[in-house]
Amino acid sequence: MTKSALRRTLRARRRTISIPLAAHAALALAKRLSRLPHFRRARDIGIYWPMDGEISLLPLMRMPGAQKKRFYLPVLVKPFARSLRFAPFSPKSVLRKNRFTIPEPQGKRRARRPVRRLDLLLLPLVGFDRHGHRLGMGGGFYDRSLAHLHHRTAWQRPRLVGVAYSCQEVPLLPVEPWDVPLHALCTESGCFTVTS
């Protein structure tokens, strides 16, 4: 199956999850993430606004210990930007939709930061395998924003944790040279460090 066909199949699969089941799964995921060592150590955390049936990370902001952390949402810096920066986000943030109709925090541009200044980045997945390979929406925004991790062998920032519903797991994904592997994966059913 091609990547585009697999993407269509997995997006359709996650969109069939009912609202009550999605809410239950999001809370289960938040509990698991809040116990993850990557989360406990992190101060600055990149999350995403759930779209197209993605599992929500918003309950994570209400977990014990989350009050001491700073959360950020991705933003497109320019109208046709091809990579991401991250803007501070809280429940009081004013949001405005970007060209893809994804809400972004409005506020001072100087408060935005590059991805390498985050401690932890929780990435939305369309699909994943246990080797840390991920299938995204196909725009390449995260891969371009994280390209610096290909050139670092020691201290890598941010730590990358992919999040999805467990039904989005596949045995093995095709890998491209520009794909950035994940350090860990979390679903409503469990979290695990990836294998090589």
Short mmCIF file of C-alpha atoms in Angstrom, two decimals, residues 4-109:
data_model
loop_
_atom_site.label_atom_id
_atom_site.label_comp_id
_atom_site.label_asym_id
_atom_site.label_seq_id
_atom_site.Cartn_x
_atom_site.Cartn_y
_atom_site.Cartn_z
CA SER A 4 -1.05 8.15 0.43
CA ALA A 5 -3.41 5.15 0.43
CA LEU A 6 -2.31 4.19 3.93
CA ARG A 7 -2.82 7.78 5.06
CA ARG A 8 -6.38 7.78 3.71
CA THR A 9 -7.16 4.45 5.40
CA LEU A 10 -5.76 5.46 8.80
CA ARG A 11 -7.37 8.92 8.76
CA ALA A 12 -10.72 7.32 8.00
CA ARG A 13 -10.15 4.81 10.82
CA ARG A 14 -9.50 7.47 13.47
CA ARG A 15 -12.48 9.55 12.30
CA THR A 16 -14.81 6.62 13.10
CA ILE A 17 -14.01 6.87 16.83
CA SER A 18 -17.09 8.17 18.65
CA ILE A 19 -16.98 11.38 20.70
CA PRO A 20 -17.40 9.55 24.06
CA LEU A 21 -14.67 7.02 23.18
CA ALA A 22 -12.39 9.82 21.96
CA ALA A 23 -12.85 11.73 25.24
CA HIS A 24 -12.13 8.58 27.27
CA ALA A 25 -9.04 7.82 25.16
CA ALA A 26 -7.74 11.41 25.48
CA LEU A 27 -7.97 11.24 29.28
CA ALA A 28 -6.24 7.84 29.34
CA LEU A 29 -3.49 9.22 27.10
CA ALA A 30 -3.05 12.29 29.30
CA LYS A 31 -2.61 10.10 32.39
CA ARG A 32 0.00 7.97 30.62
CA LEU A 33 1.90 10.97 29.26
CA SER A 34 1.94 12.70 32.67
CA ARG A 35 3.81 9.69 34.11
CA LEU A 36 6.36 9.58 31.29
CA PRO A 37 9.90 10.59 32.37
CA HIS A 38 10.21 12.81 29.26
CA PHE A 39 7.13 14.75 30.42
CA ARG A 40 8.17 14.99 34.08
CA ARG A 41 11.58 16.44 33.17
CA ALA A 42 10.30 18.84 30.50
CA ARG A 43 9.61 22.49 31.18
CA ASP A 44 8.67 23.67 27.65
CA ILE A 45 6.34 21.31 25.79
CA GLY A 46 5.05 21.51 22.24
CA ILE A 47 1.58 20.06 21.67
CA TYR A 48 -0.94 20.42 18.83
CA TRP A 49 -4.55 21.43 18.36
CA PRO A 50 -6.56 18.25 17.54
CA MET A 51 -7.95 18.20 13.99
CA ASP A 52 -9.36 15.58 11.63
CA GLY A 53 -10.03 13.03 14.38
CA GLU A 54 -6.62 13.33 16.08
CA ILE A 55 -6.48 12.29 19.71
CA SER A 56 -6.65 15.38 21.94
CA LEU A 57 -3.81 16.50 24.19
CA LEU A 58 -5.87 19.22 25.88
CA PRO A 59 -6.59 17.05 28.99
CA LEU A 60 -2.82 16.82 29.53
CA MET A 61 -2.79 20.48 30.56
CA ARG A 62 -5.01 19.61 33.56
CA MET A 63 -2.87 16.72 34.84
CA PRO A 64 -0.98 17.03 38.17
CA GLY A 65 2.31 18.82 37.64
CA ALA A 66 1.21 20.41 34.36
CA GLN A 67 0.76 23.81 36.02
CA LYS A 68 4.55 24.08 36.32
CA LYS A 69 5.04 23.57 32.60
CA ARG A 70 4.75 25.88 29.59
CA PHE A 71 2.80 24.62 26.59
CA TYR A 72 3.18 25.73 22.98
CA LEU A 73 1.20 25.23 19.77
CA PRO A 74 2.76 25.22 16.29
CA VAL A 75 2.33 28.31 14.15
CA LEU A 76 3.16 29.14 10.55
CA VAL A 77 5.38 32.19 10.77
CA LYS A 78 4.59 33.56 7.32
CA PRO A 79 1.60 32.95 5.05
CA PHE A 80 3.53 30.37 3.01
CA ALA A 81 6.04 29.17 5.60
CA ARG A 82 7.23 25.59 5.18
CA SER A 83 8.36 25.00 8.77
CA LEU A 84 6.97 25.67 12.23
CA ARG A 85 7.61 27.89 15.21
CA PHE A 86 5.85 27.46 18.54
CA ALA A 87 3.72 30.03 20.34
CA PRO A 88 2.82 30.00 24.06
CA PHE A 89 -0.57 28.43 24.66
CA SER A 90 -2.91 28.33 27.65
CA PRO A 91 -6.69 27.89 28.06
CA LYS A 92 -6.93 31.72 27.96
CA SER A 93 -5.09 32.08 24.65
CA VAL A 94 -6.79 33.86 21.77
CA LEU A 95 -6.73 31.59 18.72
CA ARG A 96 -7.03 32.34 15.03
CA LYS A 97 -7.21 29.81 12.18
CA ASN A 98 -4.30 29.60 9.76
CA ARG A 99 -4.54 28.82 6.04
CA PHE A 100 -5.20 25.15 6.86
CA THR A 101 -7.99 26.19 9.30
CA ILE A 102 -5.87 25.03 12.26
CA PRO A 103 -6.14 27.33 15.31
CA GLU A 104 -2.96 29.15 16.29
CA PRO A 105 -2.31 31.33 19.36
CA GLN A 106 -2.24 35.05 18.66
CA GLY A 107 0.19 37.17 20.57
CA LYS A 108 3.61 38.71 20.44
CA ARG A 109 5.79 37.28 17.70
#
